[in-house]
Amino acid sequence: MHREALAGKTAVITGAAGGIGRALCRRFASEGARVYALDRVMPAGDLPSGVTALRCDVTDEAQVTETLARILAQSPALHVLVNAAGIELEKTIEHTTLAEWNLVFGVNVTAMFLVTRAALPGLRQAHGASVINLGSYDGYIADPNLAAYCASKGAVHGLTRAMAVDHGREGIRVNAICPGYIRTPMLEKFFGDGDRARIEAEAARVHPVGRIGTPEDVASLALWLAGDEAGYASGQLWTLDGGLTAQVQQMRVGAP
């Protein structure tokens, strides 16, 4: 008989309307968690039973404080928090305005700070909580024309380590999942409007595993990090990129 890995646990997931956020909601709910799905845009009605959708702009301190207070009033112990809200900006610094820079950092970094800070009372009550942040392989290396995004993901990686160090003795583990190419609307936008079949085939070819990742791949790693089996895992950056960053790209020129 299948044992639900998150049975009896409460989880909050931000960015729940996105490709990865939806997959997280579905997977966590299927594993028995009571899930609160947060997004500025309400997730569509295809979320499964056990998921409560709440409208929340996670860059707004007042909204975050109010929303987390509502959740903790219903579920005082918060076992899992996944900070999955994120946006991308395809520009160099030369063409990035200050407002755009602040928006990227607001969604990708400041929101993570605001939500986790507001969730701390519930995380402490869980006596063994897991915070999972969405970083990126672009926090280690850089794709062209993603300056603000790369900088923000580097900040996520640093914040993840800092929170793990500061709150580990309170029974709170903090890790980051750092995806590579994951098949989401964000990736579709990044691919652009060219020869889609050729672009996707080339993207798959440069991955040692021979394919682009899926939101379900991210949800599988998140499920492990959220559960008791990962009880000694904290302060780490878990790269999930099909081996992409394990290779020296220029050595693959002309490879079959």
Coordinates of N, CA and C in Angstrom, one line a residue:
M1 N 0.8 -1.2 0.0 CA 0.0 0.0 0.0 C 0.9 1.2 0.0
H2 N 0.6 2.2 -0.9 CA 1.3 3.4 -0.9 C 1.2 4.3 0.3
R3 N 2.3 4.7 0.9 CA 2.2 5.6 2.1 C 2.4 7.0 1.6
E4 N 1.5 7.9 1.9 CA 1.6 9.3 1.5 C 2.7 10.0 2.2
A5 N 3.6 10.5 1.5 CA 4.8 11.1 2.1 C 4.6 12.3 2.9
L6 N 3.5 13.1 2.6 CA 3.2 14.3 3.3 C 1.9 14.3 4.0
A7 N 1.4 13.1 4.4 CA 0.1 12.9 5.1 C 0.1 13.7 6.4
G8 N -0.9 14.5 6.6 CA -1.0 15.3 7.8 C -0.2 16.5 7.9
K9 N 0.5 16.9 6.8 CA 1.3 18.1 6.8 C 0.7 19.2 6.0
T10 N 1.1 20.4 6.4 CA 0.6 21.6 5.7 C 1.7 22.2 4.9
A11 N 1.4 22.6 3.7 CA 2.4 23.3 2.8 C 1.8 24.5 2.2
V12 N 2.7 25.5 2.0 CA 2.4 26.8 1.3 C 3.3 26.8 0.1
I13 N 2.7 27.1 -1.1 CA 3.5 27.2 -2.3 C 3.2 28.5 -3.0
T14 N 4.2 29.3 -3.2 CA 4.0 30.6 -4.0 C 4.2 30.3 -5.4
G15 N 3.8 31.3 -6.3 CA 3.9 31.1 -7.7 C 3.1 29.9 -8.2
A16 N 2.0 29.7 -7.6 CA 1.2 28.4 -7.8 C 0.5 28.4 -9.2
A17 N 0.4 29.5 -9.8 CA -0.2 29.5 -11.2 C 0.8 29.2 -12.3
G18 N 2.1 29.2 -11.9 CA 3.1 28.9 -12.9 C 3.2 27.4 -13.2
G19 N 4.0 27.1 -14.2 CA 4.1 25.7 -14.6 C 4.7 24.8 -13.5
I20 N 5.8 25.2 -12.8 CA 6.3 24.5 -11.7 C 5.4 24.5 -10.5
G21 N 4.8 25.7 -10.2 CA 4.0 25.8 -9.1 C 2.8 24.9 -9.2
R22 N 2.2 24.8 -10.3 CA 1.0 23.8 -10.5 C 1.4 22.4 -10.2
A23 N 2.6 22.0 -10.8 CA 3.1 20.7 -10.6 C 3.3 20.4 -9.1
L24 N 3.9 21.4 -8.4 CA 4.1 21.2 -7.0 C 2.8 21.0 -6.2
C25 N 1.8 21.8 -6.6 CA 0.5 21.7 -5.9 C -0.1 20.3 -6.1
R26 N -0.1 19.9 -7.3 CA -0.6 18.6 -7.6 C 0.1 17.4 -6.9
R27 N 1.4 17.5 -6.9 CA 2.2 16.4 -6.3 C 2.1 16.4 -4.8
F28 N 2.2 17.5 -4.2 CA 2.1 17.6 -2.7 C 0.7 17.2 -2.3
A29 N -0.4 17.6 -3.0 CA -1.7 17.2 -2.6 C -1.9 15.7 -2.8
S30 N -1.3 15.1 -3.8 CA -1.4 13.7 -4.1 C -0.7 12.9 -3.0
E31 N 0.2 13.5 -2.3 CA 1.0 12.9 -1.2 C 0.4 13.2 0.1
G32 N -0.8 13.7 0.2 CA -1.5 13.9 1.4 C -1.4 15.2 2.1
A33 N -0.7 16.2 1.5 CA -0.5 17.5 2.2 C -1.8 18.4 2.0
R34 N -2.0 19.2 3.0 CA -3.0 20.3 2.9 C -2.2 21.5 2.3
V35 N -2.6 21.9 1.1 CA -1.8 22.8 0.3 C -2.5 24.2 0.2
Y36 N -1.8 25.2 0.5 CA -2.2 26.6 0.2 C -1.4 27.1 -0.9
A37 N -2.1 27.4 -2.0 CA -1.5 27.9 -3.3 C -1.6 29.4 -3.4
L38 N -0.5 30.1 -3.4 CA -0.5 31.5 -3.4 C 0.0 32.0 -4.8
D39 N -0.7 33.0 -5.3 CA -0.3 33.7 -6.6 C -1.0 35.0 -6.7
R40 N -0.4 35.9 -7.4 CA -1.1 37.2 -7.7 C -2.3 37.0 -8.6
V41 N -2.2 36.0 -9.5 CA -3.3 35.6 -10.4 C -3.8 34.3 -9.8
M42 N -5.1 34.2 -9.5 CA -5.7 33.0 -8.9 C -5.4 31.8 -9.8
P43 N -4.9 30.7 -9.3 CA -4.7 29.5 -10.1 C -6.1 29.1 -10.7
A44 N -6.1 28.5 -11.9 CA -7.3 28.0 -12.5 C -7.9 26.9 -11.7
G45 N -9.1 26.5 -12.1 CA -9.9 25.5 -11.4 C -9.4 24.1 -11.5
D46 N -8.3 23.8 -12.1 CA -7.8 22.5 -12.3 C -7.0 22.0 -11.2
L47 N -6.8 22.8 -10.1 CA -6.1 22.3 -9.0 C -6.8 21.2 -8.2
P48 N -6.1 20.2 -7.7 CA -6.8 19.1 -7.1 C -7.4 19.3 -5.8
S49 N -8.2 18.4 -5.3 CA -8.8 18.4 -4.0 C -7.6 18.5 -3.0
G50 N -7.8 19.3 -1.9 CA -6.8 19.5 -0.9 C -6.0 20.7 -1.1
V51 N -6.2 21.4 -2.2 CA -5.5 22.7 -2.5 C -6.4 23.9 -2.3
T52 N -6.0 24.8 -1.5 CA -6.8 26.1 -1.3 C -6.0 27.2 -2.0
A53 N -6.6 27.8 -3.0 CA -6.0 28.9 -3.8 C -6.3 30.2 -3.1
L54 N -5.2 31.0 -2.9 CA -5.4 32.3 -2.3 C -4.7 33.4 -3.1
R55 N -5.4 34.4 -3.4 CA -4.8 35.5 -4.2 C -3.8 36.3 -3.3
C56 N -2.6 36.4 -3.7 CA -1.6 37.2 -2.9 C -0.5 37.7 -3.8
D57 N -0.2 39.0 -3.7 CA 0.9 39.5 -4.4 C 2.1 39.4 -3.4
V58 N 3.0 38.5 -3.7 CA 4.0 38.2 -2.7 C 5.1 39.2 -2.6
T59 N 5.0 40.3 -3.4 CA 6.0 41.4 -3.3 C 5.4 42.5 -2.4
D60 N 4.1 42.3 -1.9 CA 3.5 43.3 -1.1 C 3.5 42.8 0.3
E61 N 4.2 43.5 1.2 CA 4.4 43.1 2.6 C 3.1 43.0 3.3
A62 N 2.2 43.9 3.1 CA 0.9 43.9 3.8 C 0.1 42.6 3.4
Q63 N 0.0 42.4 2.1 CA -0.7 41.2 1.6 C -0.1 39.9 2.1
V64 N 1.2 39.8 2.1 CA 1.9 38.6 2.6 C 1.6 38.4 4.1
T65 N 1.7 39.5 4.9 CA 1.5 39.4 6.3 C 0.0 38.9 6.6
E66 N -0.9 39.5 5.9 CA -2.3 39.1 6.1 C -2.6 37.7 5.6
T67 N -2.1 37.3 4.5 CA -2.3 36.0 4.0 C -1.7 34.9 4.9
L68 N -0.5 35.1 5.3 CA 0.1 34.0 6.2 C -0.6 34.0 7.5
A69 N -1.1 35.1 8.0 CA -1.8 35.1 9.3 C -3.1 34.3 9.1
R70 N -3.8 34.4 8.0 CA -5.0 33.7 7.7 C -4.7 32.2 7.7
I71 N -3.6 31.8 7.0 CA -3.2 30.4 6.9 C -2.9 29.8 8.3
L72 N -2.1 30.6 9.0 CA -1.6 30.1 10.3 C -2.8 30.0 11.4
A73 N -3.8 30.8 11.1 CA -4.9 30.8 12.0 C -5.7 29.4 11.8
Q74 N -5.6 28.9 10.6 CA -6.3 27.6 10.3 C -5.3 26.4 10.6
S75 N -4.1 26.6 10.3 CA -3.1 25.6 10.4 C -1.9 26.1 11.1
P76 N -1.8 26.1 12.4 CA -0.7 26.8 13.2 C 0.6 26.2 12.8
A77 N 0.7 24.9 12.5 CA 2.0 24.3 12.2 C 2.2 24.3 10.7
L78 N 3.2 24.9 10.2 CA 3.5 24.9 8.7 C 4.7 24.0 8.5
H79 N 4.5 22.9 7.8 CA 5.6 21.9 7.7 C 6.5 22.2 6.4
V80 N 5.9 22.7 5.4 CA 6.6 22.9 4.1 C 6.3 24.3 3.6
L81 N 7.3 25.0 3.1 CA 7.1 26.3 2.4 C 8.0 26.2 1.1
V82 N 7.3 26.3 0.0 CA 8.0 26.4 -1.3 C 7.9 27.8 -1.9
N83 N 9.0 28.5 -2.0 CA 9.0 29.8 -2.6 C 9.3 29.6 -4.1
A84 N 8.2 29.5 -4.9 CA 8.4 29.2 -6.4 C 8.0 30.4 -7.3
A85 N 7.6 31.5 -6.7 CA 7.3 32.6 -7.5 C 8.6 33.2 -8.2
G86 N 8.4 33.5 -9.5 CA 9.6 34.0 -10.2 C 9.2 34.5 -11.5
I87 N 10.1 35.5 -12.0 CA 9.9 36.1 -13.3 C 11.3 36.2 -14.0
E88 N 11.2 36.4 -15.3 CA 12.5 36.5 -16.1 C 12.4 37.7 -16.9
L89 N 13.6 38.3 -17.1 CA 13.7 39.5 -18.0 C 14.8 39.3 -19.0
E90 N 14.5 39.4 -20.2 CA 15.5 39.1 -21.3 C 16.1 40.4 -21.8
K91 N 17.1 40.9 -21.0 CA 17.8 42.1 -21.3 C 19.2 42.1 -20.7
T92 N 20.1 42.8 -21.3 CA 21.4 43.1 -20.7 C 21.2 44.3 -19.7
I93 N 22.2 44.6 -18.9 CA 22.1 45.7 -18.0 C 21.9 47.0 -18.7
E94 N 22.5 47.1 -19.9 CA 22.4 48.3 -20.7 C 21.0 48.7 -21.0
H95 N 20.2 47.7 -21.2 CA 18.8 48.0 -21.7 C 17.8 47.7 -20.6
T96 N 18.3 47.5 -19.3 CA 17.4 47.3 -18.2 C 17.1 48.6 -17.4
T97 N 15.9 48.9 -17.2 CA 15.6 50.1 -16.4 C 15.7 49.7 -14.9
L98 N 15.8 50.7 -14.1 CA 15.8 50.5 -12.6 C 14.5 49.9 -12.2
A99 N 13.4 50.3 -12.8 CA 12.1 49.7 -12.4 C 12.1 48.2 -12.7
E100 N 12.6 47.9 -13.9 CA 12.6 46.4 -14.3 C 13.5 45.6 -13.4
W101 N 14.7 46.2 -13.1 CA 15.6 45.5 -12.1 C 15.0 45.3 -10.8
N102 N 14.3 46.3 -10.3 CA 13.6 46.2 -9.0 C 12.5 45.2 -9.0
L103 N 11.8 45.1 -10.1 CA 10.7 44.2 -10.3 C 11.2 42.7 -10.2
V104 N 12.3 42.4 -11.0 CA 12.8 41.1 -11.0 C 13.3 40.7 -9.6
F105 N 14.0 41.6 -8.9 CA 14.5 41.3 -7.5 C 13.3 41.2 -6.6
G106 N 12.3 42.0 -6.8 CA 11.1 42.0 -5.9 C 10.4 40.7 -5.9
V107 N 10.2 40.1 -7.1 CA 9.5 38.8 -7.2 C 10.4 37.7 -6.9
N108 N 11.7 37.7 -7.3 CA 12.5 36.5 -7.2 C 13.2 36.5 -5.8
V109 N 13.5 37.6 -5.2 CA 14.3 37.6 -4.0 C 13.5 38.2 -2.8
T110 N 13.0 39.4 -2.9 CA 12.3 40.1 -1.8 C 11.1 39.3 -1.4
A111 N 10.3 38.8 -2.3 CA 9.1 38.0 -2.0 C 9.5 36.8 -1.2
M112 N 10.6 36.2 -1.5 CA 11.1 35.0 -0.7 C 11.4 35.4 0.7
F113 N 12.0 36.6 0.9 CA 12.3 37.1 2.2 C 11.0 37.4 3.0
L114 N 10.0 38.0 2.3 CA 8.8 38.4 3.0 C 8.0 37.2 3.4
V115 N 7.8 36.3 2.5 CA 7.0 35.1 2.8 C 7.6 34.2 3.8
T116 N 8.9 34.0 3.7 CA 9.5 33.1 4.7 C 9.5 33.8 6.1
R117 N 9.7 35.1 6.2 CA 9.7 35.8 7.4 C 8.3 35.7 8.1
A118 N 7.3 35.8 7.3 CA 5.9 35.8 7.8 C 5.5 34.3 8.2
A119 N 6.2 33.4 7.6 CA 5.9 31.9 7.8 C 6.6 31.4 9.0
L120 N 7.6 32.1 9.5 CA 8.5 31.5 10.6 C 7.7 31.0 11.8
P121 N 6.7 31.7 12.3 CA 6.0 31.2 13.5 C 5.4 29.8 13.2
G122 N 4.9 29.6 12.0 CA 4.3 28.3 11.7 C 5.4 27.3 11.5
L123 N 6.5 27.6 10.8 CA 7.6 26.7 10.6 C 8.2 26.2 11.9
R124 N 8.3 27.1 12.9 CA 8.8 26.7 14.2 C 7.8 25.7 14.9
Q125 N 6.5 25.9 14.7 CA 5.6 25.1 15.3 C 5.6 23.6 14.8
A126 N 6.1 23.5 13.6 CA 6.2 22.2 12.9 C 7.2 21.2 13.6
H127 N 8.2 21.8 14.2 CA 9.2 21.0 14.9 C 9.9 20.0 13.9
G128 N 10.3 20.6 12.7 CA 10.9 19.8 11.7 C 10.3 20.3 10.3
A129 N 10.6 21.5 10.0 CA 10.0 22.1 8.8 C 11.0 22.2 7.6
S130 N 10.5 22.3 6.4 CA 11.3 22.4 5.2 C 10.9 23.6 4.4
V131 N 11.9 24.4 4.1 CA 11.7 25.5 3.2 C 12.5 25.2 1.9
I132 N 11.8 25.3 0.8 CA 12.4 25.0 -0.5 C 12.3 26.2 -1.4
N133 N 13.4 26.8 -1.8 CA 13.5 28.0 -2.6 C 13.8 27.5 -4.1
L134 N 13.2 28.3 -5.0 CA 13.5 28.0 -6.4 C 14.7 28.9 -6.9
G135 N 15.9 28.4 -7.0 CA 17.0 29.1 -7.5 C 17.0 28.8 -9.0
S136 N 18.2 28.7 -9.6 CA 18.4 28.4 -11.0 C 19.8 28.1 -11.3
Y137 N 20.0 27.3 -12.3 CA 21.4 27.1 -12.8 C 22.0 28.4 -13.2
D138 N 21.1 29.4 -13.6 CA 21.6 30.7 -13.9 C 22.0 31.5 -12.7
G139 N 22.0 30.9 -11.5 CA 22.6 31.5 -10.4 C 24.1 31.2 -10.3
Y140 N 24.5 30.1 -11.1 CA 25.9 29.7 -11.1 C 26.6 30.3 -12.4
I141 N 25.9 30.1 -13.5 CA 26.5 30.5 -14.8 C 25.5 31.5 -15.4
A142 N 25.7 31.9 -16.6 CA 24.8 32.9 -17.2 C 24.4 32.6 -18.6
D143 N 23.1 32.6 -18.9 CA 22.7 32.7 -20.2 C 22.7 34.1 -20.7
P144 N 22.9 34.3 -22.0 CA 23.0 35.7 -22.5 C 21.7 36.5 -22.3
N145 N 21.8 37.8 -22.1 CA 20.6 38.7 -22.0 C 19.7 38.4 -20.9
L146 N 20.2 37.9 -19.8 CA 19.4 37.6 -18.6 C 20.1 38.2 -17.3
A147 N 20.6 39.4 -17.4 CA 21.5 39.9 -16.4 C 20.7 40.0 -15.0
A148 N 19.6 40.6 -15.0 CA 18.8 40.8 -13.8 C 18.4 39.5 -13.2
Y149 N 17.9 38.6 -14.1 CA 17.5 37.3 -13.6 C 18.7 36.5 -13.0
C150 N 19.8 36.5 -13.7 CA 21.0 35.7 -13.2 C 21.4 36.3 -11.8
A151 N 21.4 37.6 -11.7 CA 21.8 38.3 -10.4 C 20.8 37.9 -9.3
S152 N 19.5 37.9 -9.7 CA 18.5 37.6 -8.6 C 18.6 36.1 -8.2
K153 N 18.9 35.2 -9.1 CA 19.0 33.8 -8.7 C 20.3 33.6 -7.8
G154 N 21.4 34.3 -8.1 CA 22.5 34.3 -7.3 C 22.2 34.7 -5.9
A155 N 21.4 35.8 -5.8 CA 20.9 36.2 -4.4 C 20.1 35.2 -3.7
V156 N 19.2 34.5 -4.5 CA 18.4 33.4 -3.9 C 19.3 32.3 -3.3
H157 N 20.4 32.0 -4.0 CA 21.3 31.0 -3.5 C 21.9 31.4 -2.2
G158 N 22.4 32.7 -2.1 CA 23.0 33.2 -0.9 C 22.0 33.3 0.3
L159 N 20.8 33.7 0.0 CA 19.7 33.8 1.0 C 19.4 32.4 1.5
T160 N 19.3 31.4 0.7 CA 19.0 30.1 1.1 C 20.0 29.6 2.1
R161 N 21.3 29.8 1.8 CA 22.3 29.3 2.8 C 22.2 30.1 4.1
A162 N 22.0 31.4 4.0 CA 21.9 32.2 5.2 C 20.7 31.8 6.1
M163 N 19.6 31.5 5.5 CA 18.4 31.1 6.3 C 18.6 29.7 6.9
A164 N 19.3 28.8 6.2 CA 19.6 27.5 6.7 C 20.5 27.6 8.0
V165 N 21.5 28.5 7.9 CA 22.4 28.7 9.0 C 21.7 29.3 10.2
D166 N 20.8 30.3 9.9 CA 20.2 31.1 11.0 C 19.1 30.3 11.7
H167 N 18.4 29.4 11.0 CA 17.2 28.8 11.6 C 17.3 27.3 11.7
G168 N 18.4 26.7 11.4 CA 18.6 25.3 11.5 C 18.3 24.7 12.9
R169 N 18.7 25.5 13.9 CA 18.6 25.0 15.3 C 17.1 25.2 15.8
E170 N 16.3 25.8 15.0 CA 14.9 25.9 15.3 C 14.1 24.8 14.6
G171 N 14.8 23.8 14.0 CA 14.1 22.7 13.4 C 13.6 23.1 12.0
I172 N 14.3 24.0 11.3 CA 13.9 24.5 10.0 C 15.0 24.2 9.0
R173 N 14.8 23.4 8.1 CA 15.8 23.1 7.0 C 15.4 24.0 5.8
V174 N 16.5 24.5 5.2 CA 16.3 25.4 4.0 C 17.2 24.9 2.9
N175 N 16.6 24.6 1.7 CA 17.4 24.2 0.5 C 16.9 25.0 -0.7
A176 N 17.6 24.9 -1.7 CA 17.2 25.5 -3.0 C 17.3 24.5 -4.1
I177 N 16.3 24.4 -5.0 CA 16.3 23.6 -6.2 C 16.7 24.6 -7.3
C178 N 17.7 24.2 -8.1 CA 18.3 25.1 -9.1 C 18.0 24.4 -10.5
P179 N 16.9 24.6 -11.1 CA 16.6 23.9 -12.3 C 17.4 24.5 -13.5
G180 N 17.5 23.7 -14.5 CA 18.0 24.2 -15.8 C 16.8 24.4 -16.7
Y181 N 16.8 23.8 -17.9 CA 15.7 24.0 -18.9 C 14.6 23.1 -18.4
I182 N 13.5 23.8 -18.0 CA 12.2 23.1 -17.6 C 11.1 23.5 -18.5
R183 N 10.3 22.6 -19.0 CA 9.3 22.9 -20.0 C 8.1 23.7 -19.3
T184 N 8.2 25.0 -19.3 CA 7.3 25.9 -18.7 C 7.0 27.0 -19.7
P185 N 5.9 27.8 -19.4 CA 5.7 29.0 -20.3 C 6.9 30.0 -20.3
M186 N 7.6 30.0 -19.2 CA 8.8 30.9 -19.2 C 9.9 30.4 -20.2
L187 N 10.0 29.1 -20.3 CA 11.0 28.6 -21.2 C 10.5 28.8 -22.7
E188 N 9.2 28.6 -22.9 CA 8.7 28.8 -24.2 C 8.9 30.3 -24.7
K189 N 8.8 31.2 -23.8 CA 9.1 32.6 -24.1 C 10.5 32.8 -24.4
F190 N 11.4 32.1 -23.7 CA 12.8 32.2 -23.9 C 13.2 31.7 -25.2
F191 N 12.6 30.6 -25.7 CA 12.9 30.0 -27.0 C 12.5 31.0 -28.1
G192 N 11.6 31.8 -27.9 CA 11.2 32.8 -28.9 C 10.3 32.2 -30.0
D193 N 10.3 32.9 -31.2 CA 9.3 32.6 -32.2 C 10.0 32.0 -33.5
G194 N 11.2 31.5 -33.3 CA 11.9 30.9 -34.4 C 11.4 29.5 -34.8
D195 N 12.3 28.7 -35.4 CA 12.0 27.3 -35.7 C 12.0 26.5 -34.4
R196 N 10.8 26.4 -33.9 CA 10.6 25.8 -32.6 C 11.1 24.3 -32.5
A197 N 10.8 23.5 -33.5 CA 11.3 22.2 -33.5 C 12.8 22.1 -33.5
R198 N 13.5 22.9 -34.3 CA 14.9 22.9 -34.3 C 15.5 23.4 -33.0
I199 N 15.0 24.4 -32.4 CA 15.5 25.0 -31.2 C 15.3 23.9 -30.1
E200 N 14.2 23.3 -30.0 CA 13.9 22.3 -28.9 C 14.8 21.1 -29.1
A201 N 15.0 20.7 -30.3 CA 15.9 19.5 -30.6 C 17.3 19.8 -30.2
E202 N 17.8 21.0 -30.5 CA 19.1 21.4 -30.1 C 19.3 21.5 -28.6
A203 N 18.2 22.1 -27.9 CA 18.3 22.2 -26.5 C 18.3 20.8 -25.8
A204 N 17.6 19.9 -26.4 CA 17.6 18.5 -25.8 C 18.9 17.9 -26.1
R205 N 19.5 18.2 -27.2 CA 20.8 17.5 -27.6 C 21.9 17.9 -26.7
V206 N 22.0 19.1 -26.2 CA 23.1 19.5 -25.4 C 23.0 19.0 -23.9
H207 N 21.8 18.4 -23.6 CA 21.7 17.8 -22.2 C 22.2 16.4 -22.3
P208 N 23.1 16.0 -21.4 CA 23.5 14.6 -21.4 C 22.4 13.6 -21.3
V209 N 21.3 13.9 -20.6 CA 20.2 13.0 -20.5 C 19.3 13.0 -21.8
G210 N 19.6 13.9 -22.7 CA 18.9 13.9 -24.0 C 17.5 14.5 -24.0
R211 N 17.1 15.2 -23.0 CA 15.8 15.8 -23.0 C 15.8 17.1 -22.1
I212 N 14.7 17.9 -22.3 CA 14.4 19.0 -21.5 C 13.7 18.5 -20.3
G213 N 13.8 19.2 -19.1 CA 13.1 18.8 -17.9 C 11.7 19.2 -17.9
T214 N 10.9 18.6 -17.0 CA 9.5 18.9 -16.8 C 9.2 19.4 -15.4
P215 N 8.1 20.1 -15.2 CA 7.8 20.6 -13.9 C 7.6 19.4 -12.9
E216 N 7.3 18.2 -13.4 CA 7.1 17.1 -12.6 C 8.5 16.6 -12.0
D217 N 9.6 16.8 -12.8 CA 10.9 16.5 -12.3 C 11.2 17.4 -11.1
V218 N 10.9 18.7 -11.2 CA 11.1 19.6 -10.1 C 10.3 19.1 -8.9
A219 N 9.0 18.8 -9.1 CA 8.2 18.4 -8.0 C 8.7 17.1 -7.3
S220 N 9.3 16.2 -8.0 CA 9.8 15.0 -7.4 C 10.9 15.3 -6.5
L221 N 11.8 16.2 -6.9 CA 12.9 16.6 -6.0 C 12.4 17.3 -4.8
A222 N 11.4 18.2 -5.0 CA 10.8 19.0 -3.9 C 10.2 18.1 -2.9
L223 N 9.5 17.1 -3.4 CA 8.8 16.1 -2.5 C 9.8 15.5 -1.6
W224 N 11.0 15.1 -2.1 CA 12.0 14.4 -1.2 C 12.5 15.4 -0.2
L225 N 12.8 16.7 -0.7 CA 13.3 17.7 0.3 C 12.3 18.1 1.3
A226 N 11.0 17.9 1.0 CA 10.0 18.3 1.9 C 9.8 17.2 3.0
G227 N 10.1 16.0 2.7 CA 9.8 14.9 3.5 C 10.8 14.6 4.6
D228 N 10.5 13.6 5.4 CA 11.4 13.3 6.6 C 12.7 12.6 6.1
E229 N 12.7 11.9 5.0 CA 13.9 11.3 4.5 C 15.0 12.2 4.2
A230 N 14.7 13.5 4.0 CA 15.7 14.5 3.8 C 16.0 15.3 5.1
G231 N 15.8 14.7 6.2 CA 16.0 15.4 7.5 C 17.4 15.9 7.8
Y232 N 18.4 15.4 7.0 CA 19.8 15.9 7.3 C 20.3 16.8 6.1
A233 N 19.4 17.1 5.2 CA 19.7 18.0 4.1 C 19.3 19.4 4.3
S234 N 20.3 20.3 4.4 CA 19.9 21.7 4.6 C 21.1 22.6 4.1
G235 N 20.7 23.8 3.7 CA 21.7 24.7 3.2 C 22.4 24.4 1.9
Q236 N 21.7 23.5 1.1 CA 22.3 23.1 -0.1 C 21.6 23.6 -1.4
L237 N 22.3 23.7 -2.5 CA 21.8 24.1 -3.8 C 21.7 22.8 -4.6
W238 N 20.5 22.3 -4.9 CA 20.3 21.1 -5.6 C 20.1 21.4 -7.1
T239 N 21.2 21.2 -7.9 CA 21.1 21.5 -9.3 C 20.3 20.4 -10.0
L240 N 19.3 20.8 -10.8 CA 18.5 19.8 -11.5 C 18.4 20.2 -13.0
D241 N 19.4 19.8 -13.7 CA 19.5 20.3 -15.1 C 19.9 19.2 -16.1
G242 N 19.6 17.9 -15.8 CA 19.9 16.9 -16.8 C 21.4 16.8 -17.1
G243 N 22.3 17.2 -16.3 CA 23.7 17.2 -16.5 C 24.3 18.3 -17.3
L244 N 23.4 19.3 -17.6 CA 23.9 20.4 -18.5 C 25.1 21.1 -18.0
T245 N 25.2 21.4 -16.7 CA 26.3 22.2 -16.2 C 27.5 21.3 -15.8
A246 N 27.3 20.0 -16.0 CA 28.4 19.1 -15.7 C 29.5 19.0 -16.8
Q247 N 29.2 19.6 -17.9 CA 30.0 19.4 -19.1 C 30.6 20.7 -19.5
V248 N 31.7 20.6 -20.3 CA 32.3 21.8 -20.9 C 31.7 22.0 -22.3
Q249 N 30.9 23.0 -22.4 CA 30.1 23.1 -23.7 C 30.9 23.1 -24.9
Q250 N 32.1 23.9 -24.9 CA 32.8 24.0 -26.2 C 33.4 22.7 -26.7
M251 N 33.5 21.7 -25.8 CA 34.1 20.4 -26.1 C 33.0 19.6 -26.9
R252 N 31.8 20.0 -27.0 CA 30.7 19.3 -27.6 C 30.5 19.7 -29.1
V253 N 31.3 20.7 -29.5 CA 31.1 21.2 -30.9 C 31.3 20.0 -31.9
G254 N 30.3 19.8 -32.7 CA 30.4 18.7 -33.7 C 30.1 17.4 -33.2
A255 N 29.8 17.3 -31.9 CA 29.4 16.0 -31.3 C 28.1 15.5 -31.9
P256 N 27.9 14.2 -32.0 CA 26.6 13.7 -32.6 C 25.5 13.9 -31.6

